Amino acid sequence: MSELSRTTSTPVATIKYYQREGLLPPGLRTSPNQAQYSDEHVRRIHLIRALLGPGRLDVATARAVIGAIDSDAPLPRVFATAQRAASVRIDDHDVDAGALDRVDDLLADFAITAENPGRAAAAAVIRAFEAVGQRDADDWYRRYAEAALLVAEADLDMLEQRPSRDEKAETVVVGSVLGDALFAALRRAAQEHVSTIRYEPGRADAIRRTRSSR
Amino acid sequence: MSELSRTTSTPVATIKYYQREGLLPPGLRTSPNQAQYSDEHVRRIHLIRALLGPGRLDVATARAVIGAIDSDAPLPRVFATAQRAASVRIDDHDVDAGALDRVDDLLADFAITAENPGRAAAAAVIRAFEAVGQRDADDWYRRYAEAALLVAEADLDMLEQRPSRDEKAETVVVGSVLGDALFAALRRAAQEHVSTIRYEPGRADAIRRTRSSR
C-alpha cells in the first residue's frame, strides 16, 4: 500500500478511507501485512480523486457512478446514472409548470423525454432567474441551448473514439462529471476575454502581444 | 414578517435564518413586535434562495456576492467576486505546470491574465481528466472553448441590456452563478437529443412528432 500511495501521490490514510467507503476494491492479500495492488487500483484512485475533487461529487454519488462503470449495465444506463449523479439535485418545489413549459418551448427541436434530468434542472434555474427579477432573457437561454448542443456533439464524438464498452463507460462518467467543471472554467476565461476586447481593446492587444511573445 | 413569508413562499424560520446569517437586512422596526419590509426584501429573499438553491453556493459565499452587489465597488470588481464565488475551489496541488501550459495553448487567442480563475480551474480539470487515463481529448477541449466563447458573448450582451449599475451588478452575480447550472442542465438535454438522433433515429422522429402535436 505504501507503494500505491507513492505512485498515486495519495496518503495511505486517504487510500484506506476510499476502501472503507467502498470506492476502492481491496488488494489481493499475499500475507497478513501485505497486499498486491494492480494498475487497476492506480487508475481507480485517480478516478476517485477526479470525482471528489474537480468533479465535486460527494462520496455516496461517487460510489454510485463507480458502481455503474463496474456493473455490466448497458451504456445508456451508465450514461443515465452519470447524468443524474452529476446533476444539480432539484427540489420539486423549485420547479413549476410555467417554467417547464418555457423549457419545452426552448428545447422544442430536441428529441428528449419528459424524464430528462436536464429538463427539470433547467426549469428550476429559469424559475430562480426570473424570481430574482431577471427578465428579457429568452435570447440568453436560446444561445445557451445552442452552445449546449455543440458541447453535446463534442461529448458524443469523443465517446465514439473509445474502442471498448468499458472505456466508453469510463469516458461517459468522467466526461459527464468533469465536463461541467471544464465548461464553467472556460466560461470564466471567455468572459474576461470578451469583456476586455469590448471595453479595453488596447489592453486586450497588449495582453495578447505579451502572451504570444513568451 | 408573516406577510413577507407569504409573499415569498418562504418559512418565517428561514427568513430569520437569512437575517442571522447577514444575508438579509432587518426590516424597519415600527413597534416592538412589528417591522416593515419593502420590495427590496422580497427581491433579496428570491436572490438568496436562487444562490443557495440552484446556484449551490454555501452561506459564506452567498454573503460575499451579496456584499459585492450592495457595495459601490466598480462593476469589474463585482464581476471578479461573482466569478471567484461561483468557481470550483481549486486545490493548488491539483494544478501542475504542464496542465497550465495546455490551457494557455488552448486559450492562446484569449486576452486573459494569468490570474483568471478559469485558467487554474481548467488546468485542474484537464489534469484530473488525463490522470484517469482519458487521452486524445484536444479536440474535445477545443470545442468546449469555442462553445464557452459563444456563451460568454451571450452573457455580456445580456449585461449590456441592463440600464443601471445596480441592475448590471445583480445580473453579473445571478448570471455567473446560475449560468453554470443552466448550461449543465441544457447539456444533459442536448446529450440525450444527440444520442437519440445518432443511435435511434426512428425513436427521435417519434418523440419529436409527439411533442409537436401536444
XYZ file of C-alpha atoms in Angstrom:
428
model
C 0.000 0.000 0.000
C 2.873 2.387 0.619
C 3.960 1.839 -2.987
C 0.410 2.522 -4.203
C 0.470 5.682 -2.096
C 3.746 6.821 -3.701
C 2.650 6.010 -7.255
C -0.582 7.956 -6.910
C 0.725 10.733 -4.579
C -2.160 9.877 -2.278
C -1.720 9.454 1.512
C -2.177 5.922 2.876
C -4.920 7.210 5.208
C -6.832 8.510 2.168
C -6.494 5.175 0.361
C -7.790 3.358 3.454
C -10.689 5.792 3.581
C -11.552 5.042 -0.058
C -11.543 1.332 0.772
C -13.710 1.783 3.874
C -16.191 3.781 1.796
C -16.382 1.044 -0.831
C -14.890 3.224 -3.557
C -11.724 1.152 -3.999
C -11.625 -2.668 -4.010
C -9.191 -4.372 -1.611
C -5.831 -5.601 -2.887
C -5.004 -9.273 -3.300
C -3.765 -10.308 0.150
C -0.378 -12.074 -0.084
C 0.446 -12.164 3.660
C -1.130 -10.760 6.854
C 0.641 -7.408 6.297
C 0.931 -7.332 2.527
C -1.489 -6.922 -0.330
C -0.886 -6.654 -4.012
C -2.354 -3.794 -5.998
C -2.698 -3.624 -9.754
C -2.709 -0.868 -12.361
C -6.482 -1.001 -11.982
C -6.085 0.278 -8.408
C -3.885 3.129 -9.591
C -6.418 4.158 -12.242
C -9.276 3.846 -9.799
C -7.584 6.123 -7.245
C -7.121 8.785 -9.922
C -10.771 8.384 -10.870
C -11.956 8.755 -7.257
C -9.825 11.872 -6.801
C -11.177 13.380 -10.025
C -14.786 12.744 -8.990
C -14.406 14.016 -5.413
C -12.073 16.898 -6.357
C -12.779 18.914 -9.518
C -15.965 16.880 -10.076
C -17.331 17.965 -6.665
C -19.272 14.737 -6.099
C -19.987 13.531 -2.586
C -18.844 10.039 -1.562
C -22.259 8.396 -1.990
C -22.644 9.795 -5.504
C -19.097 8.822 -6.475
C -19.878 5.289 -5.248
C -22.993 5.176 -7.450
C -21.183 6.233 -10.632
C -18.250 3.891 -9.974
C -20.792 1.126 -9.418
C -22.270 1.935 -12.836
C -18.855 1.593 -14.504
C -18.158 -1.724 -12.743
C -21.581 -3.194 -13.480
C -22.281 -4.731 -16.854
C -25.188 -2.331 -17.320
C -25.723 -1.261 -20.932
C -24.089 2.017 -21.876
C -27.290 4.131 -21.957
C -27.910 3.057 -18.321
C -24.366 4.091 -17.327
C -24.944 7.385 -19.130
C -28.204 7.981 -17.253
C -26.571 7.217 -13.884
C -23.665 9.574 -14.595
C -26.033 12.287 -15.781
C -28.208 12.048 -12.694
C -25.172 11.886 -10.404
C -23.585 14.945 -11.917
C -26.832 16.933 -12.000
C -27.902 19.555 -9.556
C -30.272 17.985 -7.062
C -33.653 19.531 -7.911
C -36.067 20.304 -5.149
C -39.540 19.672 -6.635
C -40.865 22.868 -5.229
C -38.226 24.782 -7.241
C -39.923 23.676 -10.469
C -43.299 24.888 -11.669
C -45.422 24.109 -14.704
C -44.800 27.527 -16.240
C -41.035 27.107 -16.159
C -41.306 23.571 -17.580
C -43.363 24.953 -20.479
C -40.655 27.572 -21.101
C -38.005 24.850 -21.223
C -40.150 22.713 -23.551
C -40.508 25.691 -25.911
C -36.779 26.365 -25.744
C -35.958 22.723 -26.487
C -38.816 22.131 -28.948
C -36.415 20.727 -31.576
C -34.739 18.333 -29.135
C -35.694 14.668 -29.124
C -35.808 14.281 -25.337
C -38.185 12.553 -22.963
C -40.041 14.275 -20.132
C -37.782 12.414 -17.652
C -34.554 14.007 -18.900
C -32.836 15.317 -15.717
C -31.732 18.453 -17.565
C -35.321 19.436 -18.320
C -36.375 19.856 -14.661
C -32.989 21.338 -13.739
C -33.254 23.971 -16.489
C -36.798 24.775 -15.344
C -35.576 25.276 -11.754
C -32.817 27.611 -12.928
C -35.128 29.631 -15.169
C -37.659 29.923 -12.375
C -34.967 31.146 -9.933
C -33.572 33.526 -12.532
C -36.923 35.151 -13.140
C -37.895 35.160 -9.445
C -34.969 37.489 -8.753
C -36.355 39.912 -11.323
C -34.165 38.997 -14.312
C -36.181 39.427 -17.483
C -35.860 39.592 -21.277
C -33.554 36.598 -21.103
C -35.100 34.473 -23.884
C -32.224 35.256 -26.216
C -29.743 34.327 -23.459
C -31.479 30.962 -22.891
C -31.594 30.257 -26.635
C -27.890 30.933 -27.108
C -27.055 28.719 -24.122
C -29.093 25.898 -25.685
C -27.232 26.308 -28.989
C -23.857 26.158 -27.241
C -25.014 23.123 -25.218
C -25.788 21.352 -28.490
C -22.226 21.955 -29.753
C -20.807 20.623 -26.491
C -23.052 17.535 -26.549
C -21.886 16.775 -30.092
C -18.277 17.013 -28.894
C -19.164 14.686 -25.972
C -20.665 12.037 -28.246
C -17.806 12.314 -30.770
C -15.262 11.666 -28.018
C -17.295 8.686 -26.846
C -17.304 7.165 -30.332
C -13.493 7.187 -30.361
C -13.334 4.856 -27.367
C -12.911 1.280 -28.588
C -14.403 -0.870 -25.804
C -17.562 -0.841 -23.702
C -15.510 -0.361 -20.508
C -13.600 2.591 -21.908
C -16.818 4.150 -23.175
C -18.402 3.687 -19.738
C -15.487 5.396 -18.006
C -15.454 8.256 -20.523
C -19.200 8.744 -20.027
C -18.781 9.082 -16.278
C -15.647 11.216 -16.302
C -16.856 13.344 -19.207
C -20.248 13.993 -17.612
C -18.815 14.940 -14.245
C -15.691 16.843 -15.327
C -17.258 18.322 -18.468
C -19.423 20.667 -16.399
C -16.389 21.848 -14.434
C -14.334 22.301 -17.614
C -17.040 24.318 -19.308
C -17.577 26.527 -16.242
C -13.826 27.203 -16.083
C -13.557 28.037 -19.780
C -16.616 30.286 -19.495
C -14.777 32.336 -16.810
C -11.822 32.730 -19.144
C -14.032 33.609 -22.127
C -15.916 36.211 -20.073
C -12.715 38.041 -19.249
C -11.653 37.806 -22.888
C -14.917 39.177 -24.326
C -15.152 41.875 -21.673
C -11.549 43.027 -22.248
C -11.998 43.034 -26.047
C -15.178 45.097 -25.780
C -14.273 47.590 -23.090
C -10.474 47.762 -23.101
C -9.428 46.887 -26.667
C -5.981 48.479 -26.243
C -5.323 46.335 -23.166
C -6.565 43.227 -24.997
C -3.988 43.798 -27.741
C -1.236 44.302 -25.174
C -2.146 41.102 -23.290
C -2.184 39.043 -26.455
C 1.136 40.508 -27.632
C 2.764 39.659 -24.302
C 1.393 36.110 -24.357
C 2.420 35.375 -27.938
C 5.958 36.630 -27.307
C 6.505 34.269 -24.360
C -42.686 39.186 8.667
C -45.569 36.749 8.226
C -46.668 38.765 5.194
C -43.104 38.654 3.797
C -43.168 34.896 4.382
C -46.429 34.538 2.447
C -45.337 36.787 -0.435
C -42.111 34.870 -0.946
C -43.427 31.376 -0.006
C -40.527 31.170 2.449
C -40.968 29.941 6.064
C -40.524 32.585 8.793
C -37.767 30.439 10.365
C -35.866 30.533 7.069
C -36.199 34.320 6.815
C -34.916 34.659 10.391
C -32.000 32.408 9.484
C -31.140 34.616 6.494
C -31.150 37.638 8.819
C -28.978 35.927 11.447
C -26.502 34.970 8.709
C -26.322 38.567 7.491
C -27.808 37.733 4.105
C -30.972 39.795 4.568
C -31.061 43.244 6.184
C -33.508 43.794 9.079
C -36.857 45.442 8.415
C -37.708 48.957 9.596
C -38.930 48.437 13.166
C -42.308 50.164 13.693
C -43.149 48.679 17.118
C -41.579 46.057 19.419
C -43.363 43.275 17.513
C -43.637 44.754 14.061
C -41.224 45.584 11.298
C -41.828 46.889 7.843
C -40.368 45.119 4.842
C -40.025 46.549 1.369
C -39.993 45.156 -2.152
C -36.217 45.123 -1.769
C -36.606 42.460 0.943
C -38.810 40.373 -1.330
C -36.289 40.564 -4.168
C -33.419 39.798 -1.816
C -35.113 36.662 -0.469
C -35.580 35.390 -4.024
C -31.917 36.138 -4.707
C -30.731 34.267 -1.589
C -32.878 31.265 -2.499
C -31.517 31.265 -6.049
C -27.893 31.406 -4.834
C -28.292 28.737 -2.133
C -30.638 26.529 -4.204
C -29.915 26.030 -7.920
C -26.735 28.129 -7.562
C -25.369 25.674 -4.946
C -23.425 28.356 -3.061
C -22.722 27.971 0.637
C -23.858 30.710 3.038
C -20.439 32.390 3.353
C -20.048 32.600 -0.429
C -23.594 33.887 -0.897
C -22.825 36.574 1.714
C -19.711 37.612 -0.239
C -21.501 38.009 -3.561
C -24.439 39.832 -1.999
C -21.906 42.122 -0.320
C -20.408 42.827 -3.737
C -23.819 43.838 -5.120
C -24.513 46.099 -2.133
C -21.082 47.742 -2.176
C -20.405 50.556 -4.565
C -17.479 48.592 -5.991
C -16.942 49.143 -9.703
C -18.577 46.575 -11.956
C -15.381 44.696 -12.910
C -14.770 44.109 -9.175
C -18.313 42.756 -8.714
C -17.721 40.530 -11.750
C -14.456 39.213 -10.276
C -16.111 38.475 -6.910
C -19.012 36.662 -8.550
C -16.639 34.697 -10.789
C -14.489 33.587 -7.883
C -17.529 32.765 -5.754
C -19.102 30.645 -8.443
C -15.870 28.870 -9.345
C -14.785 25.456 -8.250
C -12.411 25.823 -5.321
C -9.044 24.785 -6.716
C -6.620 22.933 -4.542
C -3.139 24.120 -5.617
C -1.825 20.599 -5.704
C -4.462 19.733 -8.332
C -2.764 22.091 -10.783
C 0.608 21.481 -12.385
C 2.737 23.480 -14.800
C 2.123 21.047 -17.652
C -1.651 21.392 -17.394
C -1.372 25.199 -17.183
C 0.684 25.166 -20.389
C -2.013 23.081 -22.061
C -4.663 25.595 -21.027
C -2.517 28.505 -22.225
C -2.159 26.818 -25.628
C -5.881 26.133 -25.777
C -6.713 29.743 -24.908
C -3.848 31.325 -26.871
C -6.247 33.713 -28.643
C -7.926 34.842 -25.428
C -6.965 38.160 -23.843
C -6.868 36.892 -20.256
C -4.489 37.443 -17.370
C -2.637 34.692 -15.524
C -4.909 35.340 -12.507
C -8.118 34.424 -14.315
C -9.842 31.883 -12.000
C -10.946 29.839 -15.014
C -7.352 29.263 -16.106
C -6.313 27.324 -12.979
C -9.696 25.606 -12.768
C -9.429 24.393 -16.376
C -5.887 23.169 -15.681
C -7.108 21.196 -12.640
C -9.864 19.588 -14.687
C -7.552 18.704 -17.584
C -5.017 17.247 -15.160
C -7.721 15.120 -13.482
C -9.107 14.072 -16.849
C -5.758 12.842 -18.072
C -4.791 11.278 -14.735
C -7.724 8.884 -15.096
C -6.344 7.783 -18.454
C -8.530 9.869 -20.781
C -6.498 10.793 -23.826
C -6.822 12.273 -27.338
C -9.116 14.902 -25.921
C -7.567 18.004 -27.526
C -10.433 18.290 -29.984
C -12.932 17.966 -27.113
C -11.199 20.765 -25.147
C -11.092 22.990 -28.244
C -14.781 22.585 -28.972
C -15.609 23.321 -25.321
C -13.573 26.549 -25.528
C -15.442 27.578 -28.701
C -18.805 26.959 -27.056
C -17.665 28.859 -23.946
C -16.885 31.843 -26.145
C -20.444 31.840 -27.551
C -21.859 31.660 -24.030
C -19.617 34.478 -22.777
C -20.776 36.679 -25.656
C -24.390 35.952 -24.683
C -23.513 36.826 -21.058
C -22.015 40.184 -21.988
C -24.870 41.002 -24.392
C -27.409 40.423 -21.629
C -25.383 42.625 -19.309
C -25.370 45.474 -21.814
C -29.187 45.482 -21.854
C -29.341 46.321 -18.155
C -29.751 50.068 -17.736
C -28.269 50.846 -14.299
C -25.101 49.924 -12.424
C -27.146 48.133 -9.720
C -29.068 46.058 -12.243
C -25.861 45.180 -14.041
C -24.272 44.126 -10.729
C -27.193 41.864 -9.887
C -27.228 40.339 -13.383
C -23.477 39.685 -13.145
C -23.902 37.784 -9.886
C -27.032 35.866 -10.816
C -25.819 35.176 -14.349
C -22.429 33.911 -13.169
C -23.870 31.617 -10.540
C -26.993 30.365 -12.323
C -25.422 30.347 -15.798
C -23.256 27.342 -14.904
C -26.287 25.446 -13.632
C -28.346 26.392 -16.707
C -25.637 25.277 -19.099
C -25.096 21.972 -17.260
C -28.852 21.302 -17.401
C -29.110 22.104 -21.118
C -26.061 19.951 -21.806
C -27.898 16.963 -20.248
C -30.851 17.590 -22.536
C -28.631 18.058 -25.607
C -26.739 14.827 -24.849
C -29.959 12.822 -24.869
C -31.016 14.584 -28.071
C -27.749 13.935 -29.956
C -27.529 10.373 -28.693
C -31.120 9.576 -29.722
C -30.671 11.184 -33.179
C -27.486 9.195 -33.795
C -28.388 5.796 -32.431
C -32.185 5.657 -32.509
C -33.225 7.972 -35.369
C -36.669 6.358 -35.658
C -37.351 6.984 -31.974
C -36.095 10.576 -32.290
C -38.667 11.234 -35.020
C -41.424 9.676 -32.922
C -40.508 11.773 -29.858
C -40.488 14.968 -31.864
C -43.806 14.156 -33.548
C -45.422 13.504 -30.157
C -44.052 16.732 -28.714
C -45.060 18.927 -31.639
C -48.621 17.555 -31.632
C -49.178 18.442 -27.962
